[in-house]
mmCIF file with all atom_site columns, C-alpha atoms in Angstrom:
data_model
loop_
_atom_site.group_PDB
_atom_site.id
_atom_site.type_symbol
_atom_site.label_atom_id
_atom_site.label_alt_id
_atom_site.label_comp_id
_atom_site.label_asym_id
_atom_site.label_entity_id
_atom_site.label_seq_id
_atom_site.pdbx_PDB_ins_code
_atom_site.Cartn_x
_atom_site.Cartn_y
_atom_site.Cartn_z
_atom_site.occupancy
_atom_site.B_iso_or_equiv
_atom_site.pdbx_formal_charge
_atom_site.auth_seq_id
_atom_site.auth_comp_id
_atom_site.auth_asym_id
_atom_site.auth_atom_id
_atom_site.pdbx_PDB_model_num
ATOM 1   C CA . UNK A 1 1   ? 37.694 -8.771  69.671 1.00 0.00 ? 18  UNK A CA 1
ATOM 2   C CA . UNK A 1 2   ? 34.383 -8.400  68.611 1.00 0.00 ? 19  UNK A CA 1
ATOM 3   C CA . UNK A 1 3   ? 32.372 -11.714 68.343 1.00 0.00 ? 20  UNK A CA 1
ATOM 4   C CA . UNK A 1 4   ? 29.548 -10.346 66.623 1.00 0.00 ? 21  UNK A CA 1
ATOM 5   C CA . UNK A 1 5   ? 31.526 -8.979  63.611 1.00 0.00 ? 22  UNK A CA 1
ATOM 6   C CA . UNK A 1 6   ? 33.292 -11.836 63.408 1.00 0.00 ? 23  UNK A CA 1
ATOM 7   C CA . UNK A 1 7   ? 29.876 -13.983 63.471 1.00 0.00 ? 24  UNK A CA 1
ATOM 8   C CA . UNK A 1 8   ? 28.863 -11.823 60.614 1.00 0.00 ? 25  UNK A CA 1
ATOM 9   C CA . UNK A 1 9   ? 31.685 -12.060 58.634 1.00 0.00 ? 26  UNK A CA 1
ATOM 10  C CA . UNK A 1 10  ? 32.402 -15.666 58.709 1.00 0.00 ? 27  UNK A CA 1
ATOM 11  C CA . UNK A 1 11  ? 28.425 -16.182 57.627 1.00 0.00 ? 28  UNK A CA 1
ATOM 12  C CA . UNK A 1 12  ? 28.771 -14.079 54.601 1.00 0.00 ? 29  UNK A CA 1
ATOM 13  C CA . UNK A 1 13  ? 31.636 -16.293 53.701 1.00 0.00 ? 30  UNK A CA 1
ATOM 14  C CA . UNK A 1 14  ? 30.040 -19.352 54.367 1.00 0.00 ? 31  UNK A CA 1
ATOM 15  C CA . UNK A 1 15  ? 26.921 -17.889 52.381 1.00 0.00 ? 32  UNK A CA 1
ATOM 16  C CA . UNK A 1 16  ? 29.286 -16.791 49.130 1.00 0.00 ? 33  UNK A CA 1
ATOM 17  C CA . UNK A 1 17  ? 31.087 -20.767 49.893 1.00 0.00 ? 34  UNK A CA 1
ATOM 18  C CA . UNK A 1 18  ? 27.075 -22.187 49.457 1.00 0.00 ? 35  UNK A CA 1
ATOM 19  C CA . UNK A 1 19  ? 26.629 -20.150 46.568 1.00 0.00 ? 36  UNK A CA 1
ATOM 20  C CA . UNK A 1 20  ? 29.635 -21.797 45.071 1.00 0.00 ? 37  UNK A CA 1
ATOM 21  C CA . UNK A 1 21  ? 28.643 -24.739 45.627 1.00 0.00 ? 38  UNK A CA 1
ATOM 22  C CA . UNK A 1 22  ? 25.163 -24.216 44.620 1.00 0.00 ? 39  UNK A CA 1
ATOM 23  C CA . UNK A 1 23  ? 26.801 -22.983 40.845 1.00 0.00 ? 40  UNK A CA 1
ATOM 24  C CA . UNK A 1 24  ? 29.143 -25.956 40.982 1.00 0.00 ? 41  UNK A CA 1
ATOM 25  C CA . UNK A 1 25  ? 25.586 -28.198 41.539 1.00 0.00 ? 42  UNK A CA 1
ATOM 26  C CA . UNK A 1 26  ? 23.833 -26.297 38.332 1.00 0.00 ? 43  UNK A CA 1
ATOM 27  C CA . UNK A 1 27  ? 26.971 -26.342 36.007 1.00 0.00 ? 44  UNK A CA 1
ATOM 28  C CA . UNK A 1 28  ? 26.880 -30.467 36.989 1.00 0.00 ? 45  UNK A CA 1
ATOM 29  C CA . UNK A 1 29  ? 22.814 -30.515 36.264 1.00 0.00 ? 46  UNK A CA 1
ATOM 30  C CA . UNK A 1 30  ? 23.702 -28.184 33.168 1.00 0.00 ? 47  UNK A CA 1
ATOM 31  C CA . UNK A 1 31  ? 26.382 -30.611 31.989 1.00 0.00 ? 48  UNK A CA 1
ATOM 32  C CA . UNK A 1 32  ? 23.859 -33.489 31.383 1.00 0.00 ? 49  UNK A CA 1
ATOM 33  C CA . UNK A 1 33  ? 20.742 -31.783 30.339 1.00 0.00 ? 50  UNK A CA 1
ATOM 34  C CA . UNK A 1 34  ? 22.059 -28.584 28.931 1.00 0.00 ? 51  UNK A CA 1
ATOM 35  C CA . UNK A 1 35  ? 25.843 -28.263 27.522 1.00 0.00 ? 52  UNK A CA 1
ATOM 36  C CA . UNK A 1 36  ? 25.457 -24.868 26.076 1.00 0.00 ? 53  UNK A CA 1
ATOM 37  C CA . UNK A 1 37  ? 23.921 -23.475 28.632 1.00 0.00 ? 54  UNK A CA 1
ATOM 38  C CA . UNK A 1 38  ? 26.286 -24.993 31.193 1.00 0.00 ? 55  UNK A CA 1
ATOM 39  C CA . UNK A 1 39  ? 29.327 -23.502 29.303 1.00 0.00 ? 56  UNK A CA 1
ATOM 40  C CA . UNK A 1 40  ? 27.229 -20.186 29.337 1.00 0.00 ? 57  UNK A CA 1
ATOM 41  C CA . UNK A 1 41  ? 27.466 -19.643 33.194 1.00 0.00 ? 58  UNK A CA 1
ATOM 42  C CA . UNK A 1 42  ? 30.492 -21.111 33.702 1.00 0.00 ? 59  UNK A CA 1
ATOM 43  C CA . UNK A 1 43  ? 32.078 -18.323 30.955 1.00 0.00 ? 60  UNK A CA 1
ATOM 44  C CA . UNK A 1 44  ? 29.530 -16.013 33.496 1.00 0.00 ? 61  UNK A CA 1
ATOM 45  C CA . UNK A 1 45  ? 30.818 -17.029 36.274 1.00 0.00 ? 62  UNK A CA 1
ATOM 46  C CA . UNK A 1 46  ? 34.887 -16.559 35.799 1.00 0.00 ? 63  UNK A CA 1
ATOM 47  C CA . UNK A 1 47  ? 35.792 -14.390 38.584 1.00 0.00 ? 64  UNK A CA 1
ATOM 48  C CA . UNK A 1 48  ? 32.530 -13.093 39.583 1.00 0.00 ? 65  UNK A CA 1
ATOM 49  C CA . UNK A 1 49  ? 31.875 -15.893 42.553 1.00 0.00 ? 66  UNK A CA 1
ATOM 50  C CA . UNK A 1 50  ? 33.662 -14.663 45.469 1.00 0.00 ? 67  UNK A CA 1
ATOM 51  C CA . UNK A 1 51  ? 31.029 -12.580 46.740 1.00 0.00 ? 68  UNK A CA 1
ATOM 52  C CA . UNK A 1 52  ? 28.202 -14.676 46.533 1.00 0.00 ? 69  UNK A CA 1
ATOM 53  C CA . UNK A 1 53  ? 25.635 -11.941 46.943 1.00 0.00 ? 70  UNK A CA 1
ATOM 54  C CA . UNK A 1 54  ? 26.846 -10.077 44.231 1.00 0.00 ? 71  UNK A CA 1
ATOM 55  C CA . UNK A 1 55  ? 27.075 -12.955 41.820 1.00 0.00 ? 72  UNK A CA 1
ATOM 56  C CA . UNK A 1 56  ? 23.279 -13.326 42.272 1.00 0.00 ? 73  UNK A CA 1
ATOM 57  C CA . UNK A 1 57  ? 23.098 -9.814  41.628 1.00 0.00 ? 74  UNK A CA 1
ATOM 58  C CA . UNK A 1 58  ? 24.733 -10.100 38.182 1.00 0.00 ? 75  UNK A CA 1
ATOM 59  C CA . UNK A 1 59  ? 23.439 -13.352 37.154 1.00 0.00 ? 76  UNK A CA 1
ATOM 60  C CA . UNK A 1 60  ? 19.494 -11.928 38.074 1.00 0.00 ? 77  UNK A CA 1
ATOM 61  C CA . UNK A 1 61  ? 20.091 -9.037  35.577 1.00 0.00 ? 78  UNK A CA 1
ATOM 62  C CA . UNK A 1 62  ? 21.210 -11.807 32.906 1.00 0.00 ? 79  UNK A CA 1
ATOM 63  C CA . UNK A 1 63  ? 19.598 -14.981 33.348 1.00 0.00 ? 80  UNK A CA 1
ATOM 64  C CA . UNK A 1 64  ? 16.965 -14.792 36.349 1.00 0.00 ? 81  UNK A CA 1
ATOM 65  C CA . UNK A 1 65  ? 16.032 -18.410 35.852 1.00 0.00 ? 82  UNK A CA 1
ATOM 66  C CA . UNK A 1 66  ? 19.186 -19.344 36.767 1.00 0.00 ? 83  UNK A CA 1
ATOM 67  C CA . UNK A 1 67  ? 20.123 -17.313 39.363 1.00 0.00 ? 84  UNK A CA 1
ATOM 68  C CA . UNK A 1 68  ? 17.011 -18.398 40.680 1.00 0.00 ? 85  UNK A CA 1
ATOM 69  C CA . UNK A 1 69  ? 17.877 -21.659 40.672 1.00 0.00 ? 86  UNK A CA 1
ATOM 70  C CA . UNK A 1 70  ? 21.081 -21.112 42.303 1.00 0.00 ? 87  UNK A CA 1
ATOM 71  C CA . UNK A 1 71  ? 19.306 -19.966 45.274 1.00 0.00 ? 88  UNK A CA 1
ATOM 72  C CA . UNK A 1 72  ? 17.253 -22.629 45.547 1.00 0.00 ? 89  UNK A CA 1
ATOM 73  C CA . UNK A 1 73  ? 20.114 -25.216 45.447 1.00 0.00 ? 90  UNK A CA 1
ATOM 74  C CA . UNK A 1 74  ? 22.375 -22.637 48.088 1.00 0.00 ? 91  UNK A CA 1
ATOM 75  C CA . UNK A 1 75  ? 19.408 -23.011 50.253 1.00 0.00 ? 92  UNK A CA 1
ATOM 76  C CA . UNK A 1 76  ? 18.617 -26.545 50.623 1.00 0.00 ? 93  UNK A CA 1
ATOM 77  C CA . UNK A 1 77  ? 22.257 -27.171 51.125 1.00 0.00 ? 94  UNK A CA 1
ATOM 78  C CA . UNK A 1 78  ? 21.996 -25.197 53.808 1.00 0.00 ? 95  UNK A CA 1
ATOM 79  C CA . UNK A 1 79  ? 19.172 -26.146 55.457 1.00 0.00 ? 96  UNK A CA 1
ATOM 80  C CA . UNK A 1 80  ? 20.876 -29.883 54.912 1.00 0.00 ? 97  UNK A CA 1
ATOM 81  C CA . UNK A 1 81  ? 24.141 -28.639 56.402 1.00 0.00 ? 98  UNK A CA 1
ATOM 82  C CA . UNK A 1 82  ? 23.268 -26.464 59.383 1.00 0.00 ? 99  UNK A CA 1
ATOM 83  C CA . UNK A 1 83  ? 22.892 -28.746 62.146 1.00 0.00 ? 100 UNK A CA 1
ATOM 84  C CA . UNK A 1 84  ? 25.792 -30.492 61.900 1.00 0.00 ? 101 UNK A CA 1
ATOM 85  C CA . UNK A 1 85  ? 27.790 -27.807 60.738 1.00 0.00 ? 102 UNK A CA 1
ATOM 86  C CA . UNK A 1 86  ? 28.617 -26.045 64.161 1.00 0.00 ? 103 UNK A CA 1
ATOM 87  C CA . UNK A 1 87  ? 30.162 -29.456 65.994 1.00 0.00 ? 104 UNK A CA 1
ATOM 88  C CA . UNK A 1 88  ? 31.855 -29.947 62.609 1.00 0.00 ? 105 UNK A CA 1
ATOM 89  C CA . UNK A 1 89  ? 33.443 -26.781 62.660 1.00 0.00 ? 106 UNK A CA 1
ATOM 90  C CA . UNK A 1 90  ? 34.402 -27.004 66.093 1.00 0.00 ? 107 UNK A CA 1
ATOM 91  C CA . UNK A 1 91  ? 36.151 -30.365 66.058 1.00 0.00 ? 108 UNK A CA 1
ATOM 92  C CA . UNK A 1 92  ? 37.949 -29.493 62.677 1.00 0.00 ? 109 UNK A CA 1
ATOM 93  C CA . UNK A 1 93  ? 39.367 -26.496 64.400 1.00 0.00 ? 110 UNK A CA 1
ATOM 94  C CA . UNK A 1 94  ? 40.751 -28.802 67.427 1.00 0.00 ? 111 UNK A CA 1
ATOM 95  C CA . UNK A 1 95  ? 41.941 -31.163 65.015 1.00 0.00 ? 112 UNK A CA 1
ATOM 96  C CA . UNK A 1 96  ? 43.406 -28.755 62.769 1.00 0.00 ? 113 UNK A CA 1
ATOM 97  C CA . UNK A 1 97  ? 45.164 -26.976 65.668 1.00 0.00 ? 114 UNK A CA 1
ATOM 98  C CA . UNK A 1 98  ? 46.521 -30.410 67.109 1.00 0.00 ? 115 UNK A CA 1
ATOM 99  C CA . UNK A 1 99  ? 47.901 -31.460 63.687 1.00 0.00 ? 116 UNK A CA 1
ATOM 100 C CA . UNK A 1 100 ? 49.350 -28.084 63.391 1.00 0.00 ? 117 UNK A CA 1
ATOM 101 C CA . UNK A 1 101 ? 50.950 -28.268 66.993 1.00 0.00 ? 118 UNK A CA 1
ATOM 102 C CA . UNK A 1 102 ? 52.551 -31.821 66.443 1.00 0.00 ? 119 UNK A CA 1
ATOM 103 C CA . UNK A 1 103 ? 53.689 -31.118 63.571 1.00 0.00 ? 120 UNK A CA 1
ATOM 104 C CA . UNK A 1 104 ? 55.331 -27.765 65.523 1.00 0.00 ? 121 UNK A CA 1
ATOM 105 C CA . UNK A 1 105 ? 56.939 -29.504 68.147 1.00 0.00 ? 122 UNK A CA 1
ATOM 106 C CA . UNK A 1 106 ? 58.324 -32.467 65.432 1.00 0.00 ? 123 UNK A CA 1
ATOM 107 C CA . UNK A 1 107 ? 60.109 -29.942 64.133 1.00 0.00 ? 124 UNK A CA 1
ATOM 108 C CA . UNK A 1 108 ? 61.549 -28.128 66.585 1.00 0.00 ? 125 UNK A CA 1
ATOM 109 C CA . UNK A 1 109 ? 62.737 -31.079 68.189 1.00 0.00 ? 126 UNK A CA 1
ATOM 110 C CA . UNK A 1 110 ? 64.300 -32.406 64.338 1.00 0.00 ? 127 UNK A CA 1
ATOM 111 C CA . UNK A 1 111 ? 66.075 -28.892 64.802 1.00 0.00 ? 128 UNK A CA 1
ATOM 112 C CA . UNK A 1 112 ? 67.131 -29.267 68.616 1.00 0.00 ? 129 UNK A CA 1
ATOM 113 C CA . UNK A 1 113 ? 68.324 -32.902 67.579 1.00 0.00 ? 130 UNK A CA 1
ATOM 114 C CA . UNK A 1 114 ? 70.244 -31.378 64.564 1.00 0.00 ? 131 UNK A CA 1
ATOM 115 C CA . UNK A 1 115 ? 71.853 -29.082 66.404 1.00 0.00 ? 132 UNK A CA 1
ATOM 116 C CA . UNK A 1 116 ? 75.004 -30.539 67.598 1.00 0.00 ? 133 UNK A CA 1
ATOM 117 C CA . UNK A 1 117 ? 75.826 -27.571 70.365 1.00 0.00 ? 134 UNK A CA 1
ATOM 118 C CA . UNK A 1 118 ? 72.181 -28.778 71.876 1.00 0.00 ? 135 UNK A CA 1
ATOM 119 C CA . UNK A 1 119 ? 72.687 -32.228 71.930 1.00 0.00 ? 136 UNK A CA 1
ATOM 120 C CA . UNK A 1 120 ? 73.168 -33.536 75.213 1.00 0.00 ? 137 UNK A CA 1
ATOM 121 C CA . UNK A 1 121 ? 76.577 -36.251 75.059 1.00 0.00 ? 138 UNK A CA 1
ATOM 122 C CA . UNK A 1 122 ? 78.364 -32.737 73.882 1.00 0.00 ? 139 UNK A CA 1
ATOM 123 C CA . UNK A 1 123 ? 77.124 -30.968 76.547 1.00 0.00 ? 140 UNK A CA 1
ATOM 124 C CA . UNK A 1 124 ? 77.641 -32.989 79.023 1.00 0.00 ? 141 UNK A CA 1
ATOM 125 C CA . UNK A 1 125 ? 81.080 -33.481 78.139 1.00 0.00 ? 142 UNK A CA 1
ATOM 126 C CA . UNK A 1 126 ? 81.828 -29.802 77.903 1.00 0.00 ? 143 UNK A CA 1
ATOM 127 C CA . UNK A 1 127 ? 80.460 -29.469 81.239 1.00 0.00 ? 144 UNK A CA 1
ATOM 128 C CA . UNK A 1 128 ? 83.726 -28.500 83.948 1.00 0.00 ? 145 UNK A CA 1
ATOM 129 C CA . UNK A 1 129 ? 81.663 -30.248 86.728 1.00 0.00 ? 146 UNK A CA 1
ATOM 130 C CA . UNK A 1 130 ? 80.776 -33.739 85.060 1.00 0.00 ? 147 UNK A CA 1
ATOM 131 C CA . UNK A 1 131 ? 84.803 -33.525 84.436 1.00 0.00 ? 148 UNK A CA 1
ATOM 132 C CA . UNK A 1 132 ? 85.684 -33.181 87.823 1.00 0.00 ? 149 UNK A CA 1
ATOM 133 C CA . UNK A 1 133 ? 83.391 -36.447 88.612 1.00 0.00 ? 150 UNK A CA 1
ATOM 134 C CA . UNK A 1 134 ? 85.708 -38.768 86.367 1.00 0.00 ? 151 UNK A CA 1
ATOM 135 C CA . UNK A 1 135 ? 88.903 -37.456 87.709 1.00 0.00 ? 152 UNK A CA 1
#
C-alpha cells in the first residue's frame, strides 16, 4: 500500500469535488444576475467536470473570466473547509464503517434466525444426547 499515492489521489479528487462545487456556486450567482450566461456554462460544463483540472483548462480557452472565477470560489472553499475537514473525514469513515457493520451483522442474524436447520429448539431436539436426558 502506498500512502503517498493514495494521499495524492484522494486530493486530486477532492480538488475536481471543490471545483464542482465552485461551478455549482457560479451557475447559482449566474442564475440571479446573469441567466444567459448561467445557461452558457452549464451547456459548457455537461460532462466536462470530473477532472477538475481539466475543466479549468477548457473553460480558460473559452471564457477566462469565468474560469477565473471558478478558482477563486474553489479556493476560498477550501481554505474555509480545510481544518475541519481531516477530523470530519475521519469520524465519517468510523461512522460509516459502524453503520455498515450493524447493518452486517442484522442481517446475518435475520438469515441465521430464518433458517430453520440453525435455529436452536430444532437443534436441540435433534440432538441424540438431550434425548437421552428426558428418557
Amino acid at each position: 500500500m502506498n500512502l503517498k499515492q493514495i494521499a495524492k489521489d484522494t486530493a486530486k479528487t477532492l480538488q475536481s469535488y471543490l471545483t464542482y462545487q465552485a461551478l455549482r456556486t457560479v451557475l447559482a450567482q449566474l442564475g440571479e444576475t446573469n441567466p444567459p450566461l448561467e445557461l452558457w456554462l452549464h451547456n459548457f460544463s455537461a460532462g466536462k467536470i470530473q477532472n477538475g483540472e481539466s475543466y479549468i483548462e477548457q473553460l480558460l480557452r473559452e471564457k477566462p473570466d469565468l474560469a477565473l472565477r471558478i478558482m477563486t470560489v474553489r479556493e476560498h472553499i477550501a481554505e474555509e473547509i480545510i481544518e475541519f475537514l481531516p477530523e470530519m473525514v475521519t469520524t465519517g469513515i468510523q461512522q460509516a464503517n459502524m453503520e455498515q457493520r450493524r447493518q452486517h451483522l442484522e442481517r446475518i442474524t435475520r438469515i441465521d434466525a430464518s433458517n430453520p436447520s440453525l435455529q436452536p429448539e430444532q437443534q436441540a431436539t435433534s440432538d441424540p444426547n438431550l434425548d437421552n436426558l428426558s428418557n
